[in-house]
CSV table of C-alpha atoms and ligand atoms in Angstrom, one decimal:
chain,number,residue,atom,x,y,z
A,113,UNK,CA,0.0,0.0,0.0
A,114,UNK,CA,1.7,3.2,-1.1
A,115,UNK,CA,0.2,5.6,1.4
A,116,UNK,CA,0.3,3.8,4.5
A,117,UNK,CA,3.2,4.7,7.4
A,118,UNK,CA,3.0,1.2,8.6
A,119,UNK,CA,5.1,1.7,11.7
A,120,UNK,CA,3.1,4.7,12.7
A,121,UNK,CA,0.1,2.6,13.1
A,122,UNK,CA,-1.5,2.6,15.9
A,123,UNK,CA,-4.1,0.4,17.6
A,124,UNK,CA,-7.0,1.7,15.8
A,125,UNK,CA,-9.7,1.2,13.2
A,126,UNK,CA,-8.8,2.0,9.7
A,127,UNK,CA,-11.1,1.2,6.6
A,128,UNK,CA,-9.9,-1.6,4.5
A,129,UNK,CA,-11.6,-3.0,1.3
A,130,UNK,CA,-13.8,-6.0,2.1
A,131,UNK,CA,-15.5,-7.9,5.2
A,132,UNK,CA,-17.3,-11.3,4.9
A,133,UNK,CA,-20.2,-12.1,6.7
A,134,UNK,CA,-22.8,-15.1,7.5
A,135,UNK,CA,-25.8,-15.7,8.4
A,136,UNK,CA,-27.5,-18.1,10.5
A,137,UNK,CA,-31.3,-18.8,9.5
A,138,UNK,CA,-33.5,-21.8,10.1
A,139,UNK,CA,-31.2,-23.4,12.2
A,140,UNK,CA,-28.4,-23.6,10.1
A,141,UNK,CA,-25.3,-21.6,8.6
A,142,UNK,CA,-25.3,-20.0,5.0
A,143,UNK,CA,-22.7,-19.2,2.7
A,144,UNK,CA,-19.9,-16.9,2.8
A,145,UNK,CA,-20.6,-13.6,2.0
A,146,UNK,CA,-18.1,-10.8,0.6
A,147,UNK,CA,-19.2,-6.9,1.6
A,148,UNK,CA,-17.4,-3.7,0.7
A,149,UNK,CA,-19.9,-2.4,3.3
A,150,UNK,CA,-18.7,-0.9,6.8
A,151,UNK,CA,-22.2,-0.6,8.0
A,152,UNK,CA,-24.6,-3.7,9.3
A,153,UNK,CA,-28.6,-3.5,8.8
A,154,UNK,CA,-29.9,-5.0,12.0
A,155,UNK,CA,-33.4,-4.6,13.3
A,156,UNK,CA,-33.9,-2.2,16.3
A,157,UNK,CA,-35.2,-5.2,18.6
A,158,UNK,CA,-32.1,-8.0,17.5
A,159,UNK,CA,-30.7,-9.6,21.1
A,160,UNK,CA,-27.2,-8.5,20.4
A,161,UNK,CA,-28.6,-4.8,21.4
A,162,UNK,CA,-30.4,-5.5,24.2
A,163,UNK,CA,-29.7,-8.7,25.8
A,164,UNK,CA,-25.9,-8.6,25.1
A,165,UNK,CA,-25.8,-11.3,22.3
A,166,UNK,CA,-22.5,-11.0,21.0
A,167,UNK,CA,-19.4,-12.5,20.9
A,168,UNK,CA,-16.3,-11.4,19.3
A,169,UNK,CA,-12.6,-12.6,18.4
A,170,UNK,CA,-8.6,-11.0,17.6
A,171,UNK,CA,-5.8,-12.6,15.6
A,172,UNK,CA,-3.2,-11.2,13.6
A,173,UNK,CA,-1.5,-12.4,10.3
A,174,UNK,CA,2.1,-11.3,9.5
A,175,UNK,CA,4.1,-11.1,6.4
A,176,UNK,CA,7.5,-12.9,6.6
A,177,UNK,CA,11.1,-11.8,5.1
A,178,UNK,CA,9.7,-14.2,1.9
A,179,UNK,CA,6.8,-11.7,1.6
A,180,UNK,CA,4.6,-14.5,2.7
A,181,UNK,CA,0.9,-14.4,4.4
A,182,UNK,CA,0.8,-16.5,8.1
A,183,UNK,CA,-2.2,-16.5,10.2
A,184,UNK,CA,-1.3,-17.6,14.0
A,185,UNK,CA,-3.4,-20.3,15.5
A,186,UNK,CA,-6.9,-19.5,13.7
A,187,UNK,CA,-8.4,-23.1,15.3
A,188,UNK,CA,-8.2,-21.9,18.7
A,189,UNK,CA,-9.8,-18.7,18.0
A,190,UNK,CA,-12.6,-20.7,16.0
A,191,UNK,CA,-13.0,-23.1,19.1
A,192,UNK,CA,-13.0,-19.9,21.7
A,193,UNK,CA,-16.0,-18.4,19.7
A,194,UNK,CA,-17.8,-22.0,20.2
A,195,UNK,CA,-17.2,-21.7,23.5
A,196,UNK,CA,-18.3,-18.0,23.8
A,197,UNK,CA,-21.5,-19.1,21.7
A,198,UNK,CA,-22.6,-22.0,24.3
A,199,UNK,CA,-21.8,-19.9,27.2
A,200,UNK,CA,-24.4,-17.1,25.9
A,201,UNK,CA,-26.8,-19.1,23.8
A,202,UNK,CA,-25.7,-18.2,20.2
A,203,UNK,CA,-25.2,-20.6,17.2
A,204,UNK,CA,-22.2,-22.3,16.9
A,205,UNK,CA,-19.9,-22.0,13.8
A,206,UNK,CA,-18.3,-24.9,12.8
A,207,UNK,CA,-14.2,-24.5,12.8
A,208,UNK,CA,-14.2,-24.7,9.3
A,209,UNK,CA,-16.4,-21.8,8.1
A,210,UNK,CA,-14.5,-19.7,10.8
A,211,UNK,CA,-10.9,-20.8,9.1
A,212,UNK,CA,-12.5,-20.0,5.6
A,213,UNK,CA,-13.8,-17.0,6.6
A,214,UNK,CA,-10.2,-15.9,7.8
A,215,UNK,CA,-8.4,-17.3,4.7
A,216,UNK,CA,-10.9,-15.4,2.7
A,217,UNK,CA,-10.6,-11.9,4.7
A,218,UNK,CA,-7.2,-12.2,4.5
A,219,UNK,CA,-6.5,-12.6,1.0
A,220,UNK,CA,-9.2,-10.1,-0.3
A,221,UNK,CA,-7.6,-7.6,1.8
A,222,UNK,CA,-3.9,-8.7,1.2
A,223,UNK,CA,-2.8,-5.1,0.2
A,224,UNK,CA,-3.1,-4.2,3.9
A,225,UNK,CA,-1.2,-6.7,5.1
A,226,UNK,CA,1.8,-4.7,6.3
A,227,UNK,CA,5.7,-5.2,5.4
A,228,UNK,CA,7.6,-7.5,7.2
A,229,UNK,CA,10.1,-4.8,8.2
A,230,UNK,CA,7.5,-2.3,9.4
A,231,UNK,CA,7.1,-4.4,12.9
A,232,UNK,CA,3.5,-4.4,12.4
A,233,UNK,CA,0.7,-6.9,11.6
A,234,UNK,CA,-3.0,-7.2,10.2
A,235,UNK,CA,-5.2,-7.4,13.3
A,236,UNK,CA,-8.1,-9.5,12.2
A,237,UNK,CA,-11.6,-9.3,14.3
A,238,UNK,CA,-14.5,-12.3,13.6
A,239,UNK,CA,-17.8,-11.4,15.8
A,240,UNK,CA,-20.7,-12.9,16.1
A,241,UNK,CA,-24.2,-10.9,16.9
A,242,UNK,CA,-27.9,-12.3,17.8
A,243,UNK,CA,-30.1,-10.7,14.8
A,244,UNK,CA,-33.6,-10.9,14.7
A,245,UNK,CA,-37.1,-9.1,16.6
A,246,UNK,CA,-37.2,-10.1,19.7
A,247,UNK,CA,-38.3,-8.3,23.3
A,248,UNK,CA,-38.2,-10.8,26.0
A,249,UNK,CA,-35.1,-12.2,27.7
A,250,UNK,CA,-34.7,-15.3,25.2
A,251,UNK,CA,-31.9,-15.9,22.4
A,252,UNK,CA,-32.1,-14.7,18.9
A,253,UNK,CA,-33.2,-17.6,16.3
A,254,UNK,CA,-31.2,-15.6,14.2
A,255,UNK,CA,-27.3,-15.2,14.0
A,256,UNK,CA,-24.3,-12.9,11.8
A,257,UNK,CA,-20.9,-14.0,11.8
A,258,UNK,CA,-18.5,-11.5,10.8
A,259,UNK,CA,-14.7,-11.0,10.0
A,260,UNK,CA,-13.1,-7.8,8.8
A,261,UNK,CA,-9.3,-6.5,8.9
A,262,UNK,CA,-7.3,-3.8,9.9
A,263,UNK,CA,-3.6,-2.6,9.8
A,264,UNK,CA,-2.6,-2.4,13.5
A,265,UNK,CA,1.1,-0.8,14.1
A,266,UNK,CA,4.0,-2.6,16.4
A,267,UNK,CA,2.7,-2.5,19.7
A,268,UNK,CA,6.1,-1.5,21.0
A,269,UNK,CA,7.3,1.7,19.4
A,270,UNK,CA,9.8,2.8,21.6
A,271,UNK,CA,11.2,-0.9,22.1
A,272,UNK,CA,10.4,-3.6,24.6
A,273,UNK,CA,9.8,-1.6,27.9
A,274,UNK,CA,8.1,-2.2,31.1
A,275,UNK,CA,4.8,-0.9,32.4
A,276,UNK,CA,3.2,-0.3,35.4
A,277,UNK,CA,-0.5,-1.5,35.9
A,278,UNK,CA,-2.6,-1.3,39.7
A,279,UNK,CA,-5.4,-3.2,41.5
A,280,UNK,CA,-8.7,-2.1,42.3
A,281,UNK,CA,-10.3,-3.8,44.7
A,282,UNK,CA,-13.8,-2.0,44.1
A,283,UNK,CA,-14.2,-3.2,40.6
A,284,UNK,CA,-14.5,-6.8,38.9
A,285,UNK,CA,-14.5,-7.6,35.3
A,286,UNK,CA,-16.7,-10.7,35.5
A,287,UNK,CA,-18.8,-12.7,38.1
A,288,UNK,CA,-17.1,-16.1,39.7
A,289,UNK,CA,-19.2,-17.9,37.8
A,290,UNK,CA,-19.8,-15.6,35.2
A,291,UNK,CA,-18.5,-15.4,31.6
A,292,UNK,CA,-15.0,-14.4,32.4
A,293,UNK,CA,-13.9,-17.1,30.8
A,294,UNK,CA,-15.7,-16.5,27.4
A,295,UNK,CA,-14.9,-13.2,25.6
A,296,UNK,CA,-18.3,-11.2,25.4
A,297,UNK,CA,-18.6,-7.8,25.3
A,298,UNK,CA,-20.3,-7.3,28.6
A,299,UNK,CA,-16.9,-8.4,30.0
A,300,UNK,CA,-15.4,-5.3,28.1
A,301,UNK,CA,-18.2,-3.1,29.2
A,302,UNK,CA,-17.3,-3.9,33.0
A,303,UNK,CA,-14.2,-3.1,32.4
A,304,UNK,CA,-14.2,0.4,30.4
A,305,UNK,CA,-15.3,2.4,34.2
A,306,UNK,CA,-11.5,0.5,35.9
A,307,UNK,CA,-9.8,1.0,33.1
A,308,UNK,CA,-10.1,4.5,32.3
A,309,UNK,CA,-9.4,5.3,35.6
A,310,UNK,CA,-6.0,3.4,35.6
A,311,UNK,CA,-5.1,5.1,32.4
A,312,UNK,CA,-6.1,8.6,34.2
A,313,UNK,CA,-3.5,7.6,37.1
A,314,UNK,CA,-0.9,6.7,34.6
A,315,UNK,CA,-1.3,2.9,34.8
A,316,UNK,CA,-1.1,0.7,31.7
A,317,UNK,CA,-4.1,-1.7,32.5
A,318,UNK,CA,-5.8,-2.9,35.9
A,319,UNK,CA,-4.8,-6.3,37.3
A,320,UNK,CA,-7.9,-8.2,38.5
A,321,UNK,CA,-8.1,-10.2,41.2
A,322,UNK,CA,-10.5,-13.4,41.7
A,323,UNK,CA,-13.7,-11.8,41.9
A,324,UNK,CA,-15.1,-13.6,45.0
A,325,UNK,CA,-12.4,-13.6,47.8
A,326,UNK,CA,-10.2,-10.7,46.1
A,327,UNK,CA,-7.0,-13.2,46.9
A,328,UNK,CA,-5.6,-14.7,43.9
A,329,UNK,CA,-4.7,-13.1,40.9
A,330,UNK,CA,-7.1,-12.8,38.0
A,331,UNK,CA,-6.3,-11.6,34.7
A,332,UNK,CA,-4.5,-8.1,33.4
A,333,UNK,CA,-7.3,-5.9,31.3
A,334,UNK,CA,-7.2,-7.2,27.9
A,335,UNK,CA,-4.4,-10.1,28.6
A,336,UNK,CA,-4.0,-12.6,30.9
A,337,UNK,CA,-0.8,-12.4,33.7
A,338,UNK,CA,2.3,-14.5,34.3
A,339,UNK,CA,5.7,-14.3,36.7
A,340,UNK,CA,8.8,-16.1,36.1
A,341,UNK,CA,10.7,-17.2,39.3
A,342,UNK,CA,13.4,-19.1,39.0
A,343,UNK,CA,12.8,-21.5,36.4
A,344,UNK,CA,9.4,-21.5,36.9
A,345,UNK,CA,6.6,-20.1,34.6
A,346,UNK,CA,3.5,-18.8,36.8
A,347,UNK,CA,0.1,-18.3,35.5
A,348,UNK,CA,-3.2,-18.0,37.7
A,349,UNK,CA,-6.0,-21.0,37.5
A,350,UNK,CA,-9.4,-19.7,37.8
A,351,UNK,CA,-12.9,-19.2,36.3
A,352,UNK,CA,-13.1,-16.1,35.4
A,353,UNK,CA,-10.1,-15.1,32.9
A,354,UNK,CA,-10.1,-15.7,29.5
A,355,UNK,CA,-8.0,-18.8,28.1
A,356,UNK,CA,-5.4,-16.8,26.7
A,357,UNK,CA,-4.5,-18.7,23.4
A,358,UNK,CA,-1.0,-16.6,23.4
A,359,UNK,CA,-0.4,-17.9,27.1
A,360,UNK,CA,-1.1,-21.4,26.0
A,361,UNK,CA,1.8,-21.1,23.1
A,362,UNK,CA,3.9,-19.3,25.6
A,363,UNK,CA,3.7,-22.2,28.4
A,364,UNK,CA,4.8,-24.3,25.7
A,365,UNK,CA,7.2,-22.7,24.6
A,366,UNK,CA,8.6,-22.1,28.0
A,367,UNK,CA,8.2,-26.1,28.3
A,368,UNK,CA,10.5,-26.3,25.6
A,369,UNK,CA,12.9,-24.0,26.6
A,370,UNK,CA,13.3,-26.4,30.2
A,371,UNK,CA,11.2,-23.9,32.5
A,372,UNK,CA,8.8,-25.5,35.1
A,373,UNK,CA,5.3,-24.3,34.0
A,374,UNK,CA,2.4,-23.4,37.4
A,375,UNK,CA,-1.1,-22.8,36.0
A,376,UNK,CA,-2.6,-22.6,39.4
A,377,UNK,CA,-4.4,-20.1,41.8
A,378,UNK,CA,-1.7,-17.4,42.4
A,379,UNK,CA,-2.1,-15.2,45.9
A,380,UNK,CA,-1.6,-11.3,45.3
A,381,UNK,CA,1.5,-11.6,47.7
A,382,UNK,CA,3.3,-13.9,46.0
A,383,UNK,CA,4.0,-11.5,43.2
A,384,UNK,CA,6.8,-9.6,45.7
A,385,UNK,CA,8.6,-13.5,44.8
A,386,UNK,CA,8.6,-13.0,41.2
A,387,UNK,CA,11.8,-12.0,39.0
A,388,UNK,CA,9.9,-11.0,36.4
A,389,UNK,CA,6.0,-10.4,35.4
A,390,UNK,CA,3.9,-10.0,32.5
A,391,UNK,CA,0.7,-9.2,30.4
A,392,UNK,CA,0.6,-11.5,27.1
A,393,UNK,CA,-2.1,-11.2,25.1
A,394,UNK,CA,-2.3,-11.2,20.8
A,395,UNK,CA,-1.9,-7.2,20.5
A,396,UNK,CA,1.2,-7.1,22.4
A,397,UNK,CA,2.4,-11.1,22.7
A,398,UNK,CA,4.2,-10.5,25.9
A,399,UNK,CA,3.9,-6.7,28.0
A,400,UNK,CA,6.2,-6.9,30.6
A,401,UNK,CA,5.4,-5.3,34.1
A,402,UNK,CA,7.7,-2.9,35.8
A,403,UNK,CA,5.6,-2.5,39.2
A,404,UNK,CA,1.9,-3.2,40.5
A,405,UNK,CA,0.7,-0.9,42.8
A,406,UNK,CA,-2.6,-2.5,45.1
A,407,UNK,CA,-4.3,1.0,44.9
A,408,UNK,CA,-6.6,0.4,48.0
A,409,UNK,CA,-4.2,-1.8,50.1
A,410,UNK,CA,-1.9,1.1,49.6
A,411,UNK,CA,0.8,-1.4,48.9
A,412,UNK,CA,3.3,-1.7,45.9
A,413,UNK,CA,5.2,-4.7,44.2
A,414,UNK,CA,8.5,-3.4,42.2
A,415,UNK,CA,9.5,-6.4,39.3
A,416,UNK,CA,11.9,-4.8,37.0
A,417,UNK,CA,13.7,-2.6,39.6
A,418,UNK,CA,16.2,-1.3,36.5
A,419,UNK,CA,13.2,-0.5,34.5
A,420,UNK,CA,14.2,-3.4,32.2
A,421,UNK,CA,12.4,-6.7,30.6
A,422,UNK,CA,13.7,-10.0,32.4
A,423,UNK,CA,15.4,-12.4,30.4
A,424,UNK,CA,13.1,-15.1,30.2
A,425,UNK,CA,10.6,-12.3,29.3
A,426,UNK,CA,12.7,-11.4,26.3
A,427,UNK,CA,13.7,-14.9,25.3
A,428,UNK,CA,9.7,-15.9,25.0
A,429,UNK,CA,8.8,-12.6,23.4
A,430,UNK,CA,11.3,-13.1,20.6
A,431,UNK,CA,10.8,-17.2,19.9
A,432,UNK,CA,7.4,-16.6,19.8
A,433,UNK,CA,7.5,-13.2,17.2
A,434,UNK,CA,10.2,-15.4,15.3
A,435,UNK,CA,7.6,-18.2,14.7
A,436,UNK,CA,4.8,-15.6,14.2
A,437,UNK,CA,6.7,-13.7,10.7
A,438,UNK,CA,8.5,-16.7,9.8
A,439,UNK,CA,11.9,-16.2,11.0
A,440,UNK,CA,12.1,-19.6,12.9
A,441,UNK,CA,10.5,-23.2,11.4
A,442,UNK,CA,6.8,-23.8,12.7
A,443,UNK,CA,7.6,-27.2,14.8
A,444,UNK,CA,4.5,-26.8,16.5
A,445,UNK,CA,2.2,-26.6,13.4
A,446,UNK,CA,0.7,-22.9,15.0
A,447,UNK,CA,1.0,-21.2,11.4
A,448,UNK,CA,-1.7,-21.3,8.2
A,449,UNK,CA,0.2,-19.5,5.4
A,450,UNK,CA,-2.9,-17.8,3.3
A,451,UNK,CA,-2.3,-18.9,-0.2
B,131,LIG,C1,-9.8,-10.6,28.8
B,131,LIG,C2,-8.7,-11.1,27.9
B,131,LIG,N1,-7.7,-11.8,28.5
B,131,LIG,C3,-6.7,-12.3,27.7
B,131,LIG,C4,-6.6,-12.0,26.4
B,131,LIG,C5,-5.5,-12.6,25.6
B,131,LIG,O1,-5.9,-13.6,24.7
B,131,LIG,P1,-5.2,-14.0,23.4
B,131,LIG,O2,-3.8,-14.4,23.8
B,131,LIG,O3,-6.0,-15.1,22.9
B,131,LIG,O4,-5.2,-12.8,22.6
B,131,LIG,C6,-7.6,-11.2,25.8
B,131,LIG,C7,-7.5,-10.9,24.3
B,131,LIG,O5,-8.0,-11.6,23.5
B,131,LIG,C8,-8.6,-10.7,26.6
B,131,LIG,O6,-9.6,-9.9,26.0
């Protein structure tokens, strides 16, 4: 694309030329469905207004050094959205169509697909909306699945660096048993009130804690958490984060690499143990964490004391980048090249 500044890209929205779309009707799945359309025609009564029916996905493709097209790990996003879909009572798209509907995306917008040397990526966002009049509390009959694209710049600008994020005890992104663990957009909703006001205080993100005893830690905003200590990899257990399909390649990965992985409950005070911390997520892969201040216990954690990324930090963030563009063989089959 001539006009583009790829590595002035930020995290936003920017028009590309097609979206595909699907509809569910009569209890089953249509075809695939090309748009040039930014704008959905939905009736003023469809359940995804209402009653909260909707469910939505990220991924990125990358283009490698060979100028090649590679997708990361599409089949877990297409089995998260199945998951989102039973946990709110939407259809459920079969792996397939999701994967198609990606390919498809993907190559018809191929001219935004950024250079390889530009650091960035094409952030790619399926959703899926209950359609269709209805006014009581019931689900849709009817369903749209849709994917479209857009150019999202390196996450990092001024290199690798360290953040600070904080705790707020007064606020909770999901119920115990609620759909934390399914990514809805209620969950997001929660979260806009605590996360503007960490941004105002200069944090990068609120850290979560378990939403019933306020004891273990939850989830980071928009990624899920981990701590290196020693040569262990430490993630929290619980029901209500979101499987995080980038900490899932990163705790194997860290397998690999002869690190001890934890996936367990994790107590806010073991965090002053940690050599390092994290965020990891798809926008950013891995955001380390500098400090956590516990706003209302009036208590602060210091990780990267030097204001530098750990090396185990590092050594994941780079492996799994490496795999993403290309730069390093795909052993562990994570990469669809779009064709
Ligand atoms: C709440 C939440 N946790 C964690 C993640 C990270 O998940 P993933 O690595 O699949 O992008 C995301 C982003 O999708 C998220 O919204």
């Amino acid at each position: 694309m001539e006009n583009i500044n790829w590595s002035d890209l930020s995290f936003g929205y920017m028009k590309t030329d097609y979206n595909v779309r699907c509809y569910y009707r009569d209890g089953k799945w249509g075809e695939l469905e090309v748009s040039s359309s930014e704008i959905i025609n939905i009736h003023m009564a469809a359940t995804c207004l209402h009653y909260g029916q909707e469910s939505f996905e990220g991924l990125k493709a990358f283009r490698g050094k060979d100028g090649k097209i590679r997708v990361f790990r599409m089949d877990e996003n297409a089995k998260r959205m199945q998951s989102s879909s039973h946990g709110i009572k939407m259809a459920e798209l079969p792996v397939e169509k999701f994967e198609e509907a990606v390919r498809k995306v993907v190559k018809l917008n191929e001219r935004f697909v950024p250079p390889y040397e530009s650091g960035a990526a094409l952030y790619i966002r399926p959703l899926m909306i209950g359609m269709g009049a209805q006014v009581g509390v019931r689900p849709a009959s009817e369903y749209m699945f849709m994917v479209f694209v857009t150019p999202v710049g390196p996450y990092f600008k001024g290199g690798f660096k360290p953040s600070k994020v904080c705790i707020m005890r007064s606020y909770d992104r999901a119920a115990p048993q609620g759909t934390g663990t399914i990514k809805v957009g209620g969950n997001y909703a929660a979260s806009l009130v605590a996360g503007e006001k960490a941004h105002e205080l200069g944090y990068a993100a609120v850290l979560y804690l378990d939403p019933k005893e306020k004891k273990y830690v939850d989830e980071c905003g928009p990624a899920n958490f981990f701590g290196i200590r020693g040569n262990s990899y430490i993630t929290p257990q619980s029901h209500s984060i979101l499987p995080s399909i980038t900490n899932k390649s990163l705790q194997q990965l860290a397998t690999d690499m002869g690190l001890t992985v934890e996936r367990r409950a994790v107590p806010v005070e073991e965090i002053a143990t940690f050599d390092e911390a994290a965020e990891c997520g798809t926008a950013a892969v891995i955001a380390p964490i500098s400090q956590i201040d516990d706003l209302d216990a009036n208590k602060s954690y210091v990780i990267a004391k030097d204001g530098k990324p750990g090396p185990v930090c590092e050594k994941l963030y780079n492996k799994l980048r490496a795999i993403q563009y290309g730069d390093e063989p795909d052993v562990y089959n994570w990469v669809t090249v779009i064709e």
